[in-house]
Coordinates of C-alpha atoms in Angstrom, one line a residue:
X1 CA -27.3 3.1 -8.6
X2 CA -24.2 1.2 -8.0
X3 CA -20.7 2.0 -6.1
X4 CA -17.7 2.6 -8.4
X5 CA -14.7 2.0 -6.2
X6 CA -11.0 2.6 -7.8
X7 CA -8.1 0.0 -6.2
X8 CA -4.8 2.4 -6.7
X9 CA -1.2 1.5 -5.6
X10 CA 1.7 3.8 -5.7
X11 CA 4.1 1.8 -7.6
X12 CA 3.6 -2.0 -9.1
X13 CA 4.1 -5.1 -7.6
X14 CA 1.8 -4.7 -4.0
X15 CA -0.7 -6.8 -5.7
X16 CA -3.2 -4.2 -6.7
X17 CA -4.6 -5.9 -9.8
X18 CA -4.8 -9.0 -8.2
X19 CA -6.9 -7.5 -5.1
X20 CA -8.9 -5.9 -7.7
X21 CA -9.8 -9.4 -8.9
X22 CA -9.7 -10.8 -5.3
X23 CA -12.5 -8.1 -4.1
X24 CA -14.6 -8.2 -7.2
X25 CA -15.0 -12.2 -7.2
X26 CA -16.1 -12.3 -3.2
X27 CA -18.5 -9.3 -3.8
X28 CA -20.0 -11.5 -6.6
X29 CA -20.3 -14.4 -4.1
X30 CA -21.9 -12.2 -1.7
X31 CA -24.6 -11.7 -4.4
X32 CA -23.8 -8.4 -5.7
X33 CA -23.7 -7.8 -9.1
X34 CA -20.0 -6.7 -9.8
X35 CA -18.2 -5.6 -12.5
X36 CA -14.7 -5.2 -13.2
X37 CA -12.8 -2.4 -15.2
X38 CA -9.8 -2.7 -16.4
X39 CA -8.2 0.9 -16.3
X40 CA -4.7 0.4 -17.3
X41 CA -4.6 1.3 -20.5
X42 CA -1.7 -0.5 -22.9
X43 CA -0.4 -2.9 -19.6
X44 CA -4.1 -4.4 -19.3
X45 CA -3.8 -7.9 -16.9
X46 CA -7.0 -8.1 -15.1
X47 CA -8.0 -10.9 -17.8
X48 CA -4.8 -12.8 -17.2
X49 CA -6.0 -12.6 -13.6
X50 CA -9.5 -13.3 -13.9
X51 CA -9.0 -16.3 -16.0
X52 CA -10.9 -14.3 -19.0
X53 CA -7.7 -13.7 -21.0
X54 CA -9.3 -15.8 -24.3
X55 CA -12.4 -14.1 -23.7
X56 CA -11.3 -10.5 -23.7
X57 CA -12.0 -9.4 -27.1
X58 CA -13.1 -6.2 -27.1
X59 CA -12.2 -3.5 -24.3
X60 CA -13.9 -0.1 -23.0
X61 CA -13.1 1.9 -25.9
X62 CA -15.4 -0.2 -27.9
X63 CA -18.4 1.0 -25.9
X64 CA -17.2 4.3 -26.1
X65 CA -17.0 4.8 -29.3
X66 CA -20.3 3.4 -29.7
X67 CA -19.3 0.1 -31.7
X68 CA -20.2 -2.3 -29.3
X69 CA -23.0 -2.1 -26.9
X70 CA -22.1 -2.3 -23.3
X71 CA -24.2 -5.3 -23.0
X72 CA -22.1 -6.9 -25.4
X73 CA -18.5 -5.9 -24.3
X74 CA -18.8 -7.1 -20.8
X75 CA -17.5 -10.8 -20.2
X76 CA -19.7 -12.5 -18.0
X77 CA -17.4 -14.8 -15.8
X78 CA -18.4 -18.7 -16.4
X79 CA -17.4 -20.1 -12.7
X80 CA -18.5 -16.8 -10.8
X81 CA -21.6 -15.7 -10.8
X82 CA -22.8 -12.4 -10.9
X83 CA -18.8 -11.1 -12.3
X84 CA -18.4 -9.5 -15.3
X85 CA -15.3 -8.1 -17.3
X86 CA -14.6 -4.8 -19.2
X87 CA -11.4 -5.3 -20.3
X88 CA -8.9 -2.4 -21.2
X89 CA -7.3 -1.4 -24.6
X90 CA -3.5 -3.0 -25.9
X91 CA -2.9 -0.4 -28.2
X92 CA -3.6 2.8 -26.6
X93 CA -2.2 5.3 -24.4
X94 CA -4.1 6.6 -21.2
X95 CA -3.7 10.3 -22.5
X96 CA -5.4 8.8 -26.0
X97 CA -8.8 8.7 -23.8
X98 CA -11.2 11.7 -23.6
X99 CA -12.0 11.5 -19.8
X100 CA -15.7 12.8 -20.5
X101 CA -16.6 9.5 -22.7
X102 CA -14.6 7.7 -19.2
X103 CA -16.9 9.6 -16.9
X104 CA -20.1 8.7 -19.1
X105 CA -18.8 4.9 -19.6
X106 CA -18.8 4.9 -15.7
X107 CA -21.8 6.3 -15.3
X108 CA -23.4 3.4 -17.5
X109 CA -21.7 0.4 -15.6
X110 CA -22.6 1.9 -12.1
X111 CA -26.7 2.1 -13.7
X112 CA -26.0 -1.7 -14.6
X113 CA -24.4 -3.1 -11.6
X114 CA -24.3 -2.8 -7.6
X115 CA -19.9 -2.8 -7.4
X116 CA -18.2 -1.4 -10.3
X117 CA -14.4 -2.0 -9.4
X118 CA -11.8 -0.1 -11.6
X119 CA -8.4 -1.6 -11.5
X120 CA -6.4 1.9 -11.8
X121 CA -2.4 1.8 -13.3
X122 CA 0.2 2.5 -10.5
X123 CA 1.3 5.7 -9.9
X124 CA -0.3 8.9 -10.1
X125 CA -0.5 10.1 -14.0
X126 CA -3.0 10.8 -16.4
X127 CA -3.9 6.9 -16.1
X128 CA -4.6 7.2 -12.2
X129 CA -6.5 10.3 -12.6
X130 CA -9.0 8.6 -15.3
X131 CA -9.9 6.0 -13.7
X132 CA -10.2 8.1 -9.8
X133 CA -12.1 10.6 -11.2
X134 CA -15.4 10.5 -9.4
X135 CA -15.4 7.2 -7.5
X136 CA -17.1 6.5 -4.6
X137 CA -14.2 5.1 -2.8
X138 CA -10.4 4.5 -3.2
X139 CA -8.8 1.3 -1.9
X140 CA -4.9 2.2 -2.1
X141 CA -3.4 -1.1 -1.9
X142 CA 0.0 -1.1 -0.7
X143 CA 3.0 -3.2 1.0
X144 CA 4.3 -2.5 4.7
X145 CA 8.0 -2.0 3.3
X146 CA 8.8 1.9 4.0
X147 CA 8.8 2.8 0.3
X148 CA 5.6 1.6 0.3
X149 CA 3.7 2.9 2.8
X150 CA 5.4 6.3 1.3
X151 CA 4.1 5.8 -2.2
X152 CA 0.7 4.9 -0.7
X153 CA 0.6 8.2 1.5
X154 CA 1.5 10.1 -1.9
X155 CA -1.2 8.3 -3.4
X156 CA -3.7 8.8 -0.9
X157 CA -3.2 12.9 -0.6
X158 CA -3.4 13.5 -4.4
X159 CA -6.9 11.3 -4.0
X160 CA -7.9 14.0 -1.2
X161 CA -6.8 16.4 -3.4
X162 CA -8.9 15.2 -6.1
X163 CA -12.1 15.3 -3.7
X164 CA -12.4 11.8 -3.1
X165 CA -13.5 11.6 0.6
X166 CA -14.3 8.3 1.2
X167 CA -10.1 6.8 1.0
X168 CA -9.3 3.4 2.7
X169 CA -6.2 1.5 2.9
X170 CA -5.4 -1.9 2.0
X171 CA -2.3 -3.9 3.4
X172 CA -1.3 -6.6 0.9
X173 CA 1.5 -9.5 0.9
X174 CA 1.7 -8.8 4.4
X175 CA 4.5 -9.9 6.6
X176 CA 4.4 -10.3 10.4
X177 CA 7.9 -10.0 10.8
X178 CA 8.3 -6.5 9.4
X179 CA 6.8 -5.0 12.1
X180 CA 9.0 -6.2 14.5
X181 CA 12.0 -4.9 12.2
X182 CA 11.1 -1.7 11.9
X183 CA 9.7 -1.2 15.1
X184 CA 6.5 0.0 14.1
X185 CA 2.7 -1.3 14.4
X186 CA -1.0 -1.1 12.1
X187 CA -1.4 1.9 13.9
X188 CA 1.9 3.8 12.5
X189 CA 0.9 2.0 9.0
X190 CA -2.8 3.7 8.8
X191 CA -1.0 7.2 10.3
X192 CA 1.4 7.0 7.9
X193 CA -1.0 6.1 4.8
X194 CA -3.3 8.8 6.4
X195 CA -6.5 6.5 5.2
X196 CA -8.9 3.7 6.8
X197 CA -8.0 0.4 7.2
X198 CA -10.2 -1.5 5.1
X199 CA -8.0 -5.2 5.7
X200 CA -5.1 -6.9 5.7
X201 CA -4.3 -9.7 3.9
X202 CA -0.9 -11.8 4.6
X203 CA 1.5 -13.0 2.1
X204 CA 0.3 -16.4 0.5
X205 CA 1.8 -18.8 -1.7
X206 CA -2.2 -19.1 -3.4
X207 CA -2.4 -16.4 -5.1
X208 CA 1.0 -16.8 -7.0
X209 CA -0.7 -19.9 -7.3
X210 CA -4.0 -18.7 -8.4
X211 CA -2.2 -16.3 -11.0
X212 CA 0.3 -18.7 -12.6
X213 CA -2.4 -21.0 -13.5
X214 CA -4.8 -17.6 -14.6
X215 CA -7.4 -18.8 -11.9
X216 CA -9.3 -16.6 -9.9
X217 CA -8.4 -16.7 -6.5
X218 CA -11.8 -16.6 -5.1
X219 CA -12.0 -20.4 -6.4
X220 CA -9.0 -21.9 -4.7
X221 CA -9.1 -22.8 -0.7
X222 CA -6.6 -20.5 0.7
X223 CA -5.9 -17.8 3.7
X224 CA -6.0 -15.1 1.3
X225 CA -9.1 -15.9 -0.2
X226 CA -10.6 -16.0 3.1
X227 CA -8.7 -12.4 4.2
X228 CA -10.3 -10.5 0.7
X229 CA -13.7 -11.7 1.8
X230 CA -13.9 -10.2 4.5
X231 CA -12.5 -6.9 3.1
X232 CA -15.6 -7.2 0.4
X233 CA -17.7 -7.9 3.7
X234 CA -16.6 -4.5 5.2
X235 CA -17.1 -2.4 1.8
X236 CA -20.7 -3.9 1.9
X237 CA -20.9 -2.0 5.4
X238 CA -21.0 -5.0 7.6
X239 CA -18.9 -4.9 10.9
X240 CA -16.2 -7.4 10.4
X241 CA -13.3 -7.6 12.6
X242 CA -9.8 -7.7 10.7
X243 CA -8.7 -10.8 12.5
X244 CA -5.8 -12.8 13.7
X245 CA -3.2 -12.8 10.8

């Protein structure tokens, strides 16, 4: 039976969809069979970011619904192996979804696959809650900026609240210098969040890169590539320090 882990973010733009995509592709490479969800429902870009956009042409609601087999919906990556692709619905609202036939489609992947990785929609609404619901773990992904870390605390308690135990927190696009200007340190960050550090990965130029040219970013040479794998490393359970940044 596999691990379904849900990668959540407060408000857009801390990068969650590309982590999603970041942690999914170094799982694969550590030879676990992974496979991606797209949970955001009408604003799907885990495709765009997996370099899979031409090949996304059916979504989840297809297996749902019983006209595709699951087999047949997921995309298998063609430079990654062991990475597949269940892309989400264009034309559909998250409150359009019965969350039982979500809880049974989950169900399914995590019987098919070692990681199942669920790129929830920002905030906490009816999308968040769909995809949450009964994960293994939640990797809120946020920024160090105040606002941030306060959307990622918010976040984080309405996981608790939901019953999820197992909550770690994931510093993205991070900036040295913002510690020093607001006088604060990882410690306060993790306090703050109220969840485990599961890494931190620094601001790179590559993954703007990587997503402009709709590249995955696990196939480019850069810091950040290097950062996300050892966050996939530490999911697995193995004891790797965060490192120098």
């Amino acid at each position: 039976m596999g691990r379904i882990i849900a990668i959540t973010s407060g408000k857009g733009g801390t990068g969650k969809t590309t982590s999603t995509a970041a942690i999914a592709s170094c799982l694969a490479y550590l030879g676990f069979r992974t496979v991606c969800l797209d949970g955001d429902v009408g604003l799907k870009n885990l495709d765009l970011v997996l370099g899979l956009a031409d090949a996304a042409v059916t979504d989840f609601t297809d297996v749902i619904s019983g006209r595709v087999p699951l087999e047949d919906a997921v995309i298998p990556h063609p430079d990654i192996q062991n990475l597949w692709l269940l892309s989400a619905p264009v034309s559909m609202r998250p409150e359009d979804i019965d969350p039982g036939d979500m809880a049974g489609l989950k169900q399914a992947l995590r019987q098919s696959y070692d990681y199942v990785l669920i790129d929830a929609p920002a905030g906490i609404g009816t999308g968040f809650h769909l995809c949450a619901a009964g994960a293994d773990m939640a990797i809120v992904v946020s920024g160090g900026e105040p606002a941030s870390l306060r959307d990622a605390e918010r976040t984080a308690a309405e996981l608790y609240a939901m019953g999820l135990k197992d909550v770690r927190l994931l510093i993205n696009r991070y900036k040295r210098r913002l510690l020093k200007w607001t006088c604060s340190t990882m410690d306060d960050y993790i306090d703050r969040v109220g969840a485990r550090l599961v890494g931190i990965v620094a601001e790179d130029e590559s993954v703007s890169r990587a997503a402009a040219l709709e590249t995955a970013l696990v196939l480019c040479d850069s810091k950040a590539a290097f950062q996300f794998l050892r966050v996939a490393k530490r999911i697995t359970g193995q004891k790797v320090p965060v490192g120098r940044l």
